[in-house]
């Protein structure tokens, strides 16, 4: 018999839907370090960021004090198309694992972009529109963020220029076409459209690109085109703020049915879904009202939290962006070519980095074949084909549930299921064919990346 009398899928009523985002920084004693200017090393002020970001988003980026920030009505209206997302009691998975643990997942894949990224994309597009801008630029790797921003821009009638990492542009045509269907222009990066793109193409002929490089191009394109600003889908404080909608809904659903999680698990690339999922729970933890075990799960091939350095580093390869203090593998770090599972960014959200540094959460690195093993197990019993990224969290949740089986503990586990894997079937194909391999970077590999981290002690 379940400890909970809960529906398989918990939906919130309309009057239970959060109307404000929660800003976890307000409750942090050690605030995340400010973004700094790479030249002067001074913390960036509002005016410094104005050429890059929309005004209101800069205010959110800099706001370390206000715990609640109202969600604009237009954004709330858009959220209604696909939110609230269900919190599902994974009874079939529990049964398959024969575990006394209770597993719940918050599923963010119920929209065309297929992931949680739309939660921030629609907010960012809204503020750009409100400021009277003509359009926005961004980068995308496999394409989830670009797809989300394309949808959001199309809703508000903004131009959207996406620099897509070349290897994905060529090998992952499907998301590219979703972006174009929503009216975005999609350029493979490095391109010949920007100074930095031309420079990288010259230095590394035939390069298939990287996220860090695409970011540089998108920032350059935004700052050199009147009426444009740049938008970023993860890492930044503002993105975690928007993604807090995930955690607020989860918390409301838990409170509604008396569910008290012991463990909260999310995958971590740049940290936005995890930051959003844990925010309200972390707030309680920071205020001393409750305790939770919080686990960030990252790929063993891109282990920024578990093996990176906590230091100021560039957010992009071209060094055109502000610098952030975060766990980083070095801005030149590119995961091994056999890595198929996403979460490839070299750094981590400064908020999560600080919380991790202060011991409020833990981190774990997992190998991709074990991630896909978990993905397949989950897909077969819960009926959702999970994104490879999300499957990192599934892996850790299954591991925790199996520990409970050993100890007999009836722990309650919540995991963030960030998206669907429909466009990741090349990776599933490799797994199904038995050709997927693992690569754990050696200390020597990592040392190369660390050598590029500037020596800044602030
Ligand atoms: C982008 C993405 C992630 C990782 O990004 P975070 O900012 O770390 O959340 C995870 N899952 C899916 C499905 C994504 O699209």
Short mmCIF file of C-alpha atoms and ligand atoms in Angstrom, two decimals:
data_model
loop_
_atom_site.label_atom_id
_atom_site.label_comp_id
_atom_site.label_asym_id
_atom_site.label_seq_id
_atom_site.Cartn_x
_atom_site.Cartn_y
_atom_site.Cartn_z
CA UNK A 1 0.00 0.00 0.00
CA UNK A 2 1.34 3.42 -0.85
CA UNK A 3 2.25 5.81 1.93
CA UNK A 4 0.37 8.43 -0.06
CA UNK A 5 -3.16 8.57 -1.28
CA UNK A 6 -2.17 10.43 -4.38
CA UNK A 7 -3.31 10.34 -7.98
CA UNK A 8 -0.87 8.86 -10.49
CA UNK A 9 -0.59 12.31 -12.04
CA UNK A 10 -0.96 15.31 -9.79
CA UNK A 11 -2.22 18.43 -11.52
CA UNK A 12 -2.71 21.76 -9.80
CA UNK A 13 -5.98 23.63 -9.97
CA UNK A 14 -5.92 26.96 -11.71
CA UNK A 15 -5.96 28.88 -8.42
CA UNK A 16 -2.94 26.92 -7.19
CA UNK A 17 -0.70 27.95 -10.09
CA UNK A 18 2.19 30.17 -8.97
CA UNK A 19 1.84 33.83 -9.95
CA UNK A 20 5.36 34.86 -8.93
CA UNK A 21 8.77 33.39 -9.52
CA UNK A 22 10.90 32.70 -6.47
CA UNK A 23 14.40 34.16 -6.31
CA UNK A 24 16.49 31.83 -4.14
CA UNK A 25 19.32 34.40 -4.00
CA UNK A 26 17.21 36.40 -1.55
CA UNK A 27 17.67 33.62 1.02
CA UNK A 28 21.34 32.91 0.34
CA UNK A 29 23.76 34.25 2.95
CA UNK A 30 26.66 33.88 0.55
CA UNK A 31 25.33 35.46 -2.62
CA UNK A 32 26.57 34.17 -5.94
CA UNK A 33 29.57 36.22 -7.09
CA UNK A 34 28.68 39.00 -9.53
CA UNK A 35 29.45 38.81 -13.24
CA UNK A 36 32.59 40.81 -13.93
CA UNK A 37 33.98 42.66 -16.92
CA UNK A 38 36.84 40.66 -18.45
CA UNK A 39 38.91 43.80 -19.01
CA UNK A 40 38.43 45.80 -15.81
CA UNK A 41 37.50 42.84 -13.55
CA UNK A 42 34.89 45.13 -11.99
CA UNK A 43 31.40 43.79 -11.21
CA UNK A 44 29.09 44.58 -14.10
CA UNK A 45 26.63 47.34 -13.50
CA UNK A 46 23.27 47.78 -15.15
CA UNK A 47 24.70 50.12 -17.84
CA UNK A 48 27.51 47.70 -18.65
CA UNK A 49 25.04 44.97 -19.51
CA UNK A 50 22.59 47.13 -21.45
CA UNK A 51 24.18 46.54 -24.87
CA UNK A 52 23.83 42.77 -24.37
CA UNK A 53 20.66 42.05 -22.37
CA UNK A 54 17.13 43.49 -22.10
CA UNK A 55 16.76 46.03 -19.32
CA UNK A 56 14.25 44.10 -17.20
CA UNK A 57 16.29 40.92 -17.47
CA UNK A 58 19.36 42.82 -16.23
CA UNK A 59 17.36 43.97 -13.21
CA UNK A 60 16.46 40.34 -12.52
CA UNK A 61 20.07 39.29 -13.05
CA UNK A 62 21.27 41.76 -10.44
CA UNK A 63 18.45 41.27 -7.93
CA UNK A 64 19.82 39.39 -4.93
CA UNK A 65 17.20 40.66 -2.48
CA UNK A 66 13.59 40.31 -3.66
CA UNK A 67 12.33 36.79 -2.95
CA UNK A 68 9.25 36.99 -5.18
CA UNK A 69 9.02 38.53 -8.62
CA UNK A 70 5.56 38.66 -10.20
CA UNK A 71 5.15 36.71 -13.44
CA UNK A 72 3.77 39.14 -16.05
CA UNK A 73 0.18 38.34 -17.02
CA UNK A 74 1.15 37.73 -20.67
CA UNK A 75 3.69 35.13 -19.57
CA UNK A 76 1.17 33.52 -17.21
CA UNK A 77 -1.25 33.31 -20.15
CA UNK A 78 1.35 31.56 -22.30
CA UNK A 79 2.23 29.19 -19.47
CA UNK A 80 -1.40 28.06 -19.52
CA UNK A 81 -0.80 26.43 -22.92
CA UNK A 82 1.40 23.77 -21.35
CA UNK A 83 1.44 24.32 -17.59
CA UNK A 84 1.01 23.27 -14.90
CA UNK A 85 3.12 20.28 -15.78
CA UNK A 86 2.15 17.06 -14.00
CA UNK A 87 3.98 15.65 -11.01
CA UNK A 88 3.71 11.94 -11.62
CA UNK A 89 3.97 9.17 -9.07
CA UNK A 90 6.23 6.65 -10.80
CA UNK A 91 4.37 3.61 -9.50
CA UNK A 92 5.34 1.46 -12.46
CA UNK A 93 9.01 2.23 -11.99
CA UNK A 94 8.76 1.57 -8.25
CA UNK A 95 7.21 -1.78 -9.00
CA UNK A 96 9.83 -2.68 -11.60
CA UNK A 97 12.59 -1.82 -9.14
CA UNK A 98 10.79 -3.56 -6.29
CA UNK A 99 11.76 -0.67 -4.06
CA UNK A 100 10.10 0.69 -0.92
CA UNK A 101 11.10 4.17 -2.12
CA UNK A 102 8.47 6.55 -3.50
CA UNK A 103 9.52 8.13 -6.76
CA UNK A 104 7.89 11.18 -8.33
CA UNK A 105 8.87 12.96 -11.51
CA UNK A 106 8.06 16.44 -12.70
CA UNK A 107 7.70 16.22 -16.47
CA UNK A 108 8.62 19.30 -18.51
CA UNK A 109 8.45 17.72 -21.96
CA UNK A 110 4.81 18.48 -22.73
CA UNK A 111 5.38 21.28 -25.21
CA UNK A 112 6.66 21.42 -28.78
CA UNK A 113 10.16 22.50 -27.73
CA UNK A 114 10.19 19.28 -25.72
CA UNK A 115 11.86 20.67 -22.62
CA UNK A 116 11.72 23.08 -19.69
CA UNK A 117 13.55 25.75 -21.70
CA UNK A 118 10.29 27.32 -22.85
CA UNK A 119 9.66 28.50 -19.27
CA UNK A 120 12.48 31.03 -19.57
CA UNK A 121 12.26 31.61 -23.33
CA UNK A 122 8.75 33.04 -23.09
CA UNK A 123 9.77 35.34 -20.24
CA UNK A 124 12.85 36.57 -22.06
CA UNK A 125 10.94 37.16 -25.30
CA UNK A 126 8.25 39.04 -23.36
CA UNK A 127 10.75 41.48 -21.85
CA UNK A 128 12.40 42.03 -25.23
CA UNK A 129 9.04 42.81 -26.79
CA UNK A 130 8.07 45.10 -23.92
CA UNK A 131 11.27 47.05 -24.46
CA UNK A 132 10.29 47.60 -28.09
CA UNK A 133 13.16 45.56 -29.51
CA UNK A 134 13.12 44.17 -33.03
CA UNK A 135 14.67 40.81 -32.29
CA UNK A 136 17.00 38.64 -30.29
CA UNK A 137 19.98 36.40 -30.96
CA UNK A 138 21.02 33.25 -29.24
CA UNK A 139 23.05 30.09 -29.57
CA UNK A 140 21.87 26.54 -29.41
CA UNK A 141 23.62 23.21 -29.15
CA UNK A 142 21.39 20.28 -29.94
CA UNK A 143 18.59 22.77 -30.45
CA UNK A 144 16.29 22.67 -27.43
CA UNK A 145 16.92 26.23 -26.37
CA UNK A 146 16.82 27.58 -29.92
CA UNK A 147 13.52 25.81 -30.47
CA UNK A 148 12.06 27.21 -27.27
CA UNK A 149 13.17 30.75 -28.08
CA UNK A 150 11.86 30.46 -31.65
CA UNK A 151 8.44 29.52 -30.31
CA UNK A 152 8.49 32.37 -27.80
CA UNK A 153 9.63 34.94 -30.39
CA UNK A 154 7.02 33.83 -32.84
CA UNK A 155 4.33 34.30 -30.16
CA UNK A 156 5.43 37.89 -29.51
CA UNK A 157 6.34 38.75 -33.12
CA UNK A 158 10.10 39.14 -32.61
CA UNK A 159 12.92 38.20 -34.97
CA UNK A 160 14.99 35.30 -33.70
CA UNK A 161 18.51 34.64 -34.97
CA UNK A 162 19.95 31.36 -33.78
CA UNK A 163 23.60 30.30 -34.05
CA UNK A 164 23.51 26.53 -33.96
CA UNK A 165 26.64 24.49 -33.21
CA UNK A 166 27.67 23.25 -36.67
CA UNK A 167 27.85 19.57 -35.83
CA UNK A 168 24.27 19.65 -34.55
CA UNK A 169 23.10 21.81 -37.46
CA UNK A 170 24.32 19.13 -39.83
CA UNK A 171 23.49 16.03 -37.82
CA UNK A 172 20.26 17.11 -36.13
CA UNK A 173 18.09 18.57 -38.86
CA UNK A 174 14.82 18.05 -37.02
CA UNK A 175 15.04 20.72 -34.36
CA UNK A 176 16.58 23.04 -36.94
CA UNK A 177 13.41 22.66 -38.99
CA UNK A 178 11.17 23.23 -35.97
CA UNK A 179 13.02 26.52 -35.40
CA UNK A 180 12.58 27.55 -39.02
CA UNK A 181 8.94 26.56 -38.88
CA UNK A 182 8.53 29.06 -36.05
CA UNK A 183 10.21 31.69 -38.22
CA UNK A 184 13.72 31.76 -36.77
CA UNK A 185 16.82 32.12 -38.92
CA UNK A 186 19.31 29.39 -38.11
CA UNK A 187 23.03 29.77 -38.90
CA UNK A 188 25.61 27.02 -38.38
CA UNK A 189 28.38 28.14 -36.00
CA UNK A 190 31.20 29.00 -36.43
CA UNK A 191 29.84 31.06 -39.34
CA UNK A 192 31.33 33.65 -41.61
CA UNK A 193 28.75 36.23 -40.40
CA UNK A 194 30.71 37.46 -37.37
CA UNK A 195 34.29 38.50 -36.65
CA UNK A 196 34.67 35.83 -34.02
CA UNK A 197 33.19 33.16 -36.30
CA UNK A 198 35.60 34.06 -39.12
CA UNK A 199 38.50 34.06 -36.69
CA UNK A 200 37.63 30.64 -35.27
CA UNK A 201 37.11 29.20 -38.77
CA UNK A 202 40.54 30.49 -39.75
CA UNK A 203 42.29 29.17 -36.64
CA UNK A 204 40.54 25.81 -36.62
CA UNK A 205 39.64 24.94 -40.22
CA UNK A 206 36.90 22.34 -40.43
CA UNK A 207 35.89 22.80 -36.78
CA UNK A 208 32.42 21.52 -36.00
CA UNK A 209 31.88 24.23 -33.40
CA UNK A 210 31.05 24.38 -29.74
CA UNK A 211 28.49 26.05 -27.53
CA UNK A 212 31.08 28.49 -26.21
CA UNK A 213 31.87 29.57 -29.76
CA UNK A 214 28.20 29.91 -30.76
CA UNK A 215 27.61 32.10 -27.69
CA UNK A 216 30.41 34.43 -28.80
CA UNK A 217 28.85 34.76 -32.23
CA UNK A 218 25.36 35.39 -30.90
CA UNK A 219 26.60 38.08 -28.52
CA UNK A 220 28.54 39.77 -31.29
CA UNK A 221 25.54 39.66 -33.60
CA UNK A 222 23.29 41.18 -30.92
CA UNK A 223 25.64 43.96 -29.90
CA UNK A 224 26.40 44.96 -33.49
CA UNK A 225 22.78 45.02 -34.71
CA UNK A 226 20.55 47.92 -33.61
CA UNK A 227 17.35 46.82 -31.86
CA UNK A 228 18.69 43.40 -30.95
CA UNK A 229 19.71 41.85 -27.67
CA UNK A 230 21.18 38.49 -26.75
CA UNK A 231 19.32 35.84 -24.74
CA UNK A 232 20.79 32.84 -22.99
CA UNK A 233 18.93 29.67 -22.03
CA UNK A 234 20.79 28.55 -18.92
CA UNK A 235 23.51 29.45 -16.41
CA UNK A 236 22.32 33.02 -15.70
CA UNK A 237 20.55 34.00 -12.49
CA UNK A 238 17.54 35.28 -14.45
CA UNK A 239 17.08 31.87 -16.11
CA UNK A 240 17.06 30.07 -12.77
CA UNK A 241 14.50 32.60 -11.58
CA UNK A 242 12.14 31.82 -14.48
CA UNK A 243 12.68 28.09 -14.04
CA UNK A 244 11.60 28.35 -10.41
CA UNK A 245 8.10 27.80 -11.82
CA UNK A 246 9.06 24.09 -11.94
CA UNK A 247 9.93 23.97 -8.26
CA UNK A 248 7.01 26.13 -7.15
CA UNK A 249 4.52 23.86 -8.90
CA UNK A 250 6.27 20.80 -7.51
CA UNK A 251 6.17 22.23 -4.01
CA UNK A 252 2.49 23.15 -4.35
CA UNK A 253 1.68 19.63 -5.54
CA UNK A 254 3.65 18.12 -2.66
CA UNK A 255 1.96 20.37 -0.12
CA UNK A 256 -1.45 19.52 -1.55
CA UNK A 257 -0.94 15.81 -0.90
CA UNK A 258 1.37 15.89 2.12
CA UNK A 259 4.35 14.59 0.18
CA UNK A 260 7.64 15.39 1.86
CA UNK A 261 10.61 14.65 -0.39
CA UNK A 262 13.78 13.32 1.17
CA UNK A 263 15.82 13.50 -2.01
CA UNK A 264 15.52 15.90 -4.95
CA UNK A 265 17.45 15.03 -8.08
CA UNK A 266 18.08 16.88 -11.31
CA UNK A 267 20.47 16.77 -14.21
CA UNK A 268 22.87 19.67 -14.47
CA UNK A 269 24.19 21.19 -17.68
CA UNK A 270 24.21 24.91 -17.02
CA UNK A 271 22.03 24.36 -13.97
CA UNK A 272 18.74 25.96 -14.93
CA UNK A 273 16.27 23.08 -14.55
CA UNK A 274 17.90 21.87 -11.37
CA UNK A 275 18.11 25.39 -9.99
CA UNK A 276 14.45 25.92 -10.81
CA UNK A 277 13.29 22.60 -9.41
CA UNK A 278 15.11 22.97 -6.12
CA UNK A 279 14.64 26.72 -5.55
CA UNK A 280 11.69 26.70 -3.13
CA UNK A 281 13.01 23.61 -1.34
CA UNK A 282 16.47 25.16 -1.11
CA UNK A 283 14.83 28.31 0.26
CA UNK A 284 13.38 26.27 3.13
CA UNK A 285 16.75 24.64 3.67
CA UNK A 286 18.55 27.99 3.70
CA UNK A 287 16.03 29.42 6.15
CA UNK A 288 16.41 26.35 8.37
CA UNK A 289 12.77 25.29 7.97
CA UNK A 290 13.34 21.90 6.38
CA UNK A 291 16.09 19.68 5.12
CA UNK A 292 16.44 17.88 1.81
CA UNK A 293 19.17 15.88 0.12
CA UNK A 294 19.72 17.58 -3.21
CA UNK A 295 21.69 15.86 -5.94
CA UNK A 296 23.01 17.39 -9.17
CA UNK A 297 23.79 14.75 -11.78
CA UNK A 298 26.25 15.46 -14.56
CA UNK A 299 27.98 13.44 -17.28
CA UNK A 300 31.28 11.84 -16.31
CA UNK A 301 32.60 13.20 -19.60
CA UNK A 302 31.79 16.83 -18.68
CA UNK A 303 32.16 16.89 -14.88
CA UNK A 304 32.13 20.59 -14.01
CA UNK A 305 30.82 20.27 -10.44
CA UNK A 306 32.50 17.02 -9.43
CA UNK A 307 35.92 17.73 -10.93
CA UNK A 308 35.93 21.39 -11.98
CA UNK A 309 37.45 24.43 -10.30
CA UNK A 310 35.44 27.14 -8.52
CA UNK A 311 36.86 30.20 -10.18
CA UNK A 312 36.12 33.17 -12.38
CA UNK A 313 36.14 32.03 -15.99
CA UNK A 314 34.85 33.12 -19.35
CA UNK A 315 31.39 31.91 -20.25
CA UNK A 316 32.35 31.53 -23.91
CA UNK A 317 35.28 30.50 -26.08
CA UNK A 318 35.59 33.86 -27.78
CA UNK A 319 35.83 35.70 -24.44
CA UNK A 320 33.29 38.33 -25.45
CA UNK A 321 30.90 37.59 -22.57
CA UNK A 322 31.19 38.72 -18.98
CA UNK A 323 33.06 36.38 -16.66
CA UNK A 324 31.29 34.35 -14.00
CA UNK A 325 32.53 32.73 -10.81
CA UNK A 326 31.44 29.14 -11.17
CA UNK A 327 32.56 25.55 -11.23
CA UNK A 328 34.31 25.28 -14.57
CA UNK A 329 36.41 22.95 -16.66
CA UNK A 330 37.92 25.90 -18.52
CA UNK A 331 36.24 27.83 -21.34
CA UNK A 332 38.12 25.81 -23.98
CA UNK A 333 36.91 22.48 -22.66
CA UNK A 334 34.98 20.37 -25.17
CA UNK A 335 33.73 16.94 -24.12
CA UNK A 336 35.06 13.90 -25.92
CA UNK A 337 33.56 13.27 -29.35
CA UNK A 338 31.82 10.06 -28.27
CA UNK A 339 29.70 12.01 -25.75
CA UNK A 340 26.09 11.85 -26.94
CA UNK A 341 24.08 12.72 -23.90
CA UNK A 342 23.95 16.53 -23.80
CA UNK A 343 24.90 18.62 -20.75
CA UNK A 344 28.09 19.68 -22.53
CA UNK A 345 28.63 23.16 -21.07
CA UNK A 346 32.04 23.80 -19.46
CA UNK A 347 30.65 25.86 -16.57
CA UNK A 348 27.75 25.90 -14.12
CA UNK A 349 25.23 28.42 -12.83
CA UNK A 350 26.90 30.75 -10.29
CA UNK A 351 23.91 30.24 -7.95
CA UNK A 352 24.26 26.46 -7.98
CA UNK A 353 28.05 26.73 -7.85
CA UNK A 354 27.85 28.81 -4.67
CA UNK A 355 25.26 26.52 -3.06
CA UNK A 356 27.36 23.49 -3.91
CA UNK A 357 30.50 25.18 -2.64
CA UNK A 358 28.71 25.96 0.64
CA UNK A 359 27.61 22.36 1.05
CA UNK A 360 23.87 22.77 0.46
CA UNK A 361 23.81 20.19 -2.31
CA UNK A 362 25.85 17.32 -3.65
CA UNK A 363 26.92 16.32 -7.13
CA UNK A 364 27.44 13.06 -8.89
CA UNK A 365 28.90 12.15 -12.28
CA UNK A 366 27.48 9.23 -14.28
CA UNK A 367 28.63 7.47 -17.43
CA UNK A 368 26.50 7.63 -20.52
CA UNK A 369 25.93 3.92 -21.08
CA UNK A 370 24.51 3.66 -17.57
CA UNK A 371 22.42 6.77 -18.29
CA UNK A 372 20.89 5.17 -21.38
CA UNK A 373 20.32 1.94 -19.50
CA UNK A 374 18.25 3.94 -17.02
CA UNK A 375 16.51 5.78 -19.86
CA UNK A 376 15.42 2.54 -21.50
CA UNK A 377 14.26 1.06 -18.21
CA UNK A 378 12.21 4.20 -17.52
CA UNK A 379 10.77 4.39 -21.05
CA UNK A 380 9.58 0.78 -20.89
CA UNK A 381 7.70 1.12 -17.63
CA UNK A 382 6.60 4.77 -17.43
CA UNK A 383 5.81 5.19 -21.13
CA UNK A 384 7.81 8.37 -21.69
CA UNK A 385 10.90 8.37 -23.90
CA UNK A 386 13.16 10.60 -21.81
CA UNK A 387 15.75 13.04 -23.12
CA UNK A 388 19.31 11.82 -22.56
CA UNK A 389 19.88 14.85 -20.32
CA UNK A 390 16.90 14.00 -18.13
CA UNK A 391 18.07 10.42 -17.99
CA UNK A 392 21.05 11.45 -15.89
CA UNK A 393 18.55 12.29 -13.16
CA UNK A 394 16.69 9.03 -13.77
CA UNK A 395 19.97 7.13 -13.34
CA UNK A 396 20.61 8.71 -9.95
CA UNK A 397 16.99 8.27 -8.86
CA UNK A 398 17.07 4.57 -9.73
CA UNK A 399 20.36 4.21 -7.86
CA UNK A 400 18.86 5.86 -4.78
CA UNK A 401 15.72 3.72 -5.02
CA UNK A 402 17.87 0.58 -5.24
CA UNK A 403 19.75 1.70 -2.12
CA UNK A 404 16.39 1.93 -0.36
CA UNK A 405 15.71 -1.62 -1.45
CA UNK A 406 18.90 -2.67 0.33
CA UNK A 407 18.18 -0.74 3.50
CA UNK A 408 14.40 -1.02 3.50
CA UNK A 409 14.08 2.75 3.81
CA UNK A 410 10.92 4.31 2.44
CA UNK A 411 12.46 7.47 1.08
CA UNK A 412 10.59 9.86 -1.15
CA UNK A 413 12.50 10.88 -4.25
CA UNK A 414 11.57 13.64 -6.68
CA UNK A 415 13.34 13.89 -9.98
CA UNK A 416 13.20 16.51 -12.68
CA UNK A 417 12.26 14.91 -16.00
CA UNK A 418 13.26 17.82 -18.18
CA UNK A 419 12.26 16.63 -21.62
CA UNK A 420 11.56 14.08 -24.28
CA UNK A 421 14.11 12.21 -26.35
CA UNK A 422 12.34 12.18 -29.73
CA UNK A 423 15.12 14.16 -31.37
CA UNK A 424 17.89 12.20 -29.68
CA UNK A 425 17.31 8.95 -31.48
CA UNK A 426 20.82 8.91 -32.94
CA UNK A 427 22.09 8.54 -29.38
CA UNK A 428 19.47 5.88 -28.65
CA UNK A 429 20.51 4.14 -31.87
CA UNK A 430 24.12 4.00 -30.67
CA UNK A 431 22.98 2.59 -27.38
CA UNK A 432 20.68 0.03 -28.99
CA UNK A 433 23.42 -1.04 -31.39
CA UNK A 434 25.85 -1.48 -28.53
CA UNK A 435 28.25 1.04 -30.07
CA UNK A 436 27.93 3.68 -27.36
CA UNK A 437 31.06 4.05 -25.29
CA UNK A 438 32.07 5.92 -22.16
CA UNK A 439 34.90 8.32 -21.83
CA UNK A 440 36.05 9.74 -18.55
CA UNK A 441 38.57 12.53 -19.07
CA UNK A 442 41.91 11.90 -17.42
CA UNK A 443 43.38 14.43 -15.01
CA UNK A 444 45.73 15.31 -17.84
CA UNK A 445 42.81 16.06 -20.19
CA UNK A 446 41.26 18.29 -17.56
CA UNK A 447 44.53 20.03 -16.79
CA UNK A 448 44.52 21.42 -20.34
CA UNK A 449 41.17 23.08 -19.72
CA UNK A 450 42.16 24.31 -16.27
CA UNK A 451 45.26 25.95 -17.76
CA UNK A 452 42.95 28.33 -19.69
CA UNK A 453 41.13 29.53 -16.56
CA UNK A 454 42.38 33.03 -15.84
CA UNK A 455 44.09 33.61 -12.53
CA UNK A 456 41.67 35.96 -10.82
CA UNK A 457 41.26 36.05 -7.08
CA UNK A 458 38.30 38.14 -6.07
C1 LIG B 1 19.00 22.08 -21.90
C2 LIG B 1 18.50 20.88 -21.28
C3 LIG B 1 19.02 20.42 -20.05
C4 LIG B 1 20.19 21.04 -19.36
O1 LIG B 1 20.14 22.41 -19.09
P1 LIG B 1 20.08 22.98 -17.62
O2 LIG B 1 20.23 24.44 -17.80
O3 LIG B 1 21.19 22.38 -16.83
O4 LIG B 1 18.76 22.63 -17.08
C5 LIG B 1 18.45 19.31 -19.48
N1 LIG B 1 17.44 18.64 -20.07
C6 LIG B 1 16.92 19.05 -21.24
C7 LIG B 1 15.81 18.25 -21.84
C8 LIG B 1 17.42 20.18 -21.88
O5 LIG B 1 16.89 20.57 -23.04
#
